[in-house]
Amino acid sequence: MDKKDDYSAKDITVLEGLEAVRKRPGMYIGSTDKYGLHHLVYEVVDNSVDEHMAGACSEIKIVIEKDNSVSVEDNGRGMPVDLHPVYKRPAMEIIVTKLHAGGKFDNKAYAVSGGLHGVGISVVSALSEEMTVEVKKDGKIYAQSYVKGKPKADMKVIGKAEKEEHGTKVTFIPDKTIFSVVDFDYKTLATRFRETCFLNAGLKISFKDLRGETPKEEKFHYDGGLIEFVKWLNKTRTPIHQKPIYFKREEGKVIAEVAIQYSESYNESIQGFVNTINTVEGGTHVVGLKSALTRAINDYITKRSLLKNGDKLMGDDVREGITAVISIKMQEPQFEGQTKTKLGNGEIKGIIESMATSAISDFLEENPAVAKVIVNKATSALRAREAAKKAKDLVRRKNALSVGSGLPGKLADCSSKKKELTELYVVEGDSAGGTAKGGRDRETQAILPLRGKILNVEKSNPAKALGSEQISNLLTAMGTGVGEGFDINKLRYNKVIIMTDADVDGQHIKALLLTMFYRYTPQLIEAGHIFIAVPPFYKIKKGMKDYYVYSAEELKLKLKELGGGEVSRFKGLGEMNDEQLWSTTMNPKTRRLKQVGIEDAVEADETFSLLMGDAVAPRREFIEQNADKAEVDL
Ligand code: 1YM
């Protein structure tokens, strides 16, 4: 290591106490629900990732302990422990107990990781019941513990380290008085760590969960970085070219890295990252990449006169079946959108567009075989789009001639004009649909029965999918349209509720519907309009009264409370009469609803294509692994 790059305690400057963090935690970590809770782990791990980016750390070990505390250990240089010249305290203590104690750390060109809020380890200590930092360096192990951000005692040397050993270990247990939940979710964390390793080629992360009877462990390490990332995202699809389009370019202070691979699928999946933050809502970097693709492929085609009569491909054509990851590093990103995960910096669009157009053009020139399959795929998308338009025009003309509302005949609409009160129940089967029509509140609840399974949109092109009767009925009833014509203001109901049986067929129909929403109207999921109705699992008869419970656990509790009773299992919606269906599953005062959310686009995308795509083996594996769960978590 170059001497002048070494840290020294005098570099730490601006300091502030941690009272503000405990007073308004949301300001520093976004929220105090499960998002904020997981954010604590990201903050600590980001410190280690920064150390990797500085070229000083190759491995991070993360453990969720039995008591739900988390430890993060890296083999970096070790947090500084020397005395601060002004404060006369060890640097470690200043870093952990003062806000924005960053020193040189803040300004380094490499130090562009840092979560959504990038506020560092002091915020984690402020919001932890207890946190301990151990540093190995210079043959010693230094340690200090903190309670709610305040030192328990002075930093001490607690042992000897091997001569060459160095690194930092942070252990913390979140403060229960701050967070509404303190249980870490294994999958959420594992997904994040996998992503971190894809975005930082070469970095090794091992992750252990010691809670539960059988400890879980995963190791992540990808020397191929983004190229391995797109291949991994495509593992449930059939790629149409082996070698992904890949480039890494730099312009001024912006570094962009992109990998693209097309598959036989008809959908597009583009993941964006800014300074390693997953921009779930997209933004100007993604827009720039999309424009570049359209431009580069059209240029390629025009140059070689590959399309007759000067036809041009549209964005949707060149993105059919695309899986892409764009990761950019930049200074002062501005995040917008509902979840602050949309890049807003306007200048980025042009920078990425010009950089990516020239890089993609170069790639196509140098890889004519890959260029050929991509051009073929995009031109067949163009033909399908033209065919679909003709079919749609025909339908429109027919509709213009016929009288009526234009709503599907199967829909039993509600009467209220107050949109915020209204709900659309999408019900499996005509018979359950009939019961639902009888049991509903006619003023606010509309019923759309679906006959049997709907088309698997993952396996059909958009023209076919949107043309199918079931899907077009549902889309017409909802009113929003799809794709570029989508308009959330045209949504005819405030809630769209999927109601299926609790059996395997019901699960399948639910998954098909969710896939349709996810692929064609993801905005409705993002805005929280899509719900799943939860019918009861058991009925308990006790004396003259019936009780309904929704899980095996609730059954146990209720039986205890009642001192016994006659239990029967509800098999399907069809078993209930109008009144039962209303009181258990449809009455807003007593029913259970599960809101469908897109927590992590990467994970949702994976789950959907796993359940719905071509590859059979990974799907079986997934279903077997999740067999104990009543439903797929979304
Ligand atoms: C498990 C968490 O915090 N590792 C870590 C933190 C630092 C360093 C190394 C580090 C950085 C620098 C120099 C530098 C930190 N340093 C600072 C500060 N792991 C974890 N590993 N020497 C060591 O950036 O110049 C804050 S954190 F402020 F000193 F730079």
XYZ file of C-alpha atoms and ligand atoms in Angstrom, residues 1 5-9 11-12 41 43-52 54 56-57 60-62 71-82 91-92 94-96 100-106 108 110-111 121 132-135 137 167-171, ligand 1:
93
model
C 0.000 0.000 0.000
C -2.894 6.546 0.838
C -2.723 5.473 4.442
C -5.359 6.690 6.740
C -4.397 8.766 9.722
C -6.728 9.835 12.523
C -8.265 13.090 8.554
C -11.515 12.655 10.406
C -26.785 -5.061 7.647
C -24.559 -0.401 5.938
C -22.030 -2.580 7.719
C -21.370 -4.812 4.701
C -20.978 -1.716 2.494
C -18.027 -0.664 4.663
C -16.349 -3.959 3.827
C -17.304 -3.627 0.147
C -15.694 -0.177 0.066
C -12.602 -1.835 1.448
C -12.789 -4.385 -1.409
C -10.023 -0.004 -2.443
C -7.663 -4.146 0.351
C -10.270 -6.845 1.099
C -16.540 -10.992 3.861
C -18.113 -13.433 6.313
C -21.638 -12.724 7.508
C -21.819 -10.355 12.605
C -19.898 -9.072 9.590
C -16.195 -9.781 9.276
C -13.798 -8.691 6.553
C -10.102 -9.200 5.862
C -9.393 -5.545 4.997
C -6.869 -3.220 6.575
C -8.883 -3.001 9.767
C -10.670 0.113 10.908
C -8.149 2.670 12.227
C -7.515 2.549 15.992
C -4.914 5.287 16.475
C -10.379 6.583 15.739
C -12.599 3.493 16.068
C -15.039 8.360 16.756
C -16.112 6.401 13.662
C -18.701 4.405 15.606
C -20.504 11.440 9.400
C -17.117 10.519 10.817
C -15.849 9.621 7.413
C -12.475 11.310 7.004
C -10.853 10.558 3.697
C -13.287 7.707 3.361
C -16.003 10.037 2.088
C -12.187 8.653 -2.318
C -13.576 4.314 -5.095
C -15.837 4.995 -2.166
C -21.626 2.373 10.761
C -19.083 -4.646 19.198
C -16.214 -3.797 16.864
C -13.078 -5.938 16.749
C -10.065 -4.947 14.696
C -3.943 -5.292 12.887
C -9.503 -7.056 9.290
C -12.649 -5.762 10.973
C -15.493 -7.619 12.642
C -18.727 -5.879 13.622
C -21.439 -7.635 15.652
C -17.413 -5.122 9.092
C -17.222 -3.700 8.779
O -15.821 -1.332 8.668
N -14.115 -2.340 7.537
C -13.230 -1.307 7.358
C -13.536 0.027 7.653
C -12.577 1.024 7.416
C -11.334 0.660 6.869
C -11.119 -0.686 6.606
C -10.256 1.599 6.538
C -10.429 2.591 5.653
C -9.367 3.442 5.358
C -8.141 3.234 5.953
C -9.531 4.552 4.382
C -12.914 2.402 7.779
N -12.145 3.441 7.803
C -12.781 4.567 8.164
C -12.048 5.841 8.218
N -15.963 -3.480 8.181
C -15.327 -2.309 8.150
N -12.037 -1.619 6.839
N -7.976 2.245 6.818
C -9.007 1.415 7.128
O -10.623 4.697 3.828
O -8.571 5.319 4.203
C -14.088 4.445 8.455
S -14.512 2.815 8.231
F -12.844 6.806 8.595
F -11.052 5.741 9.044
F -11.546 6.105 7.048
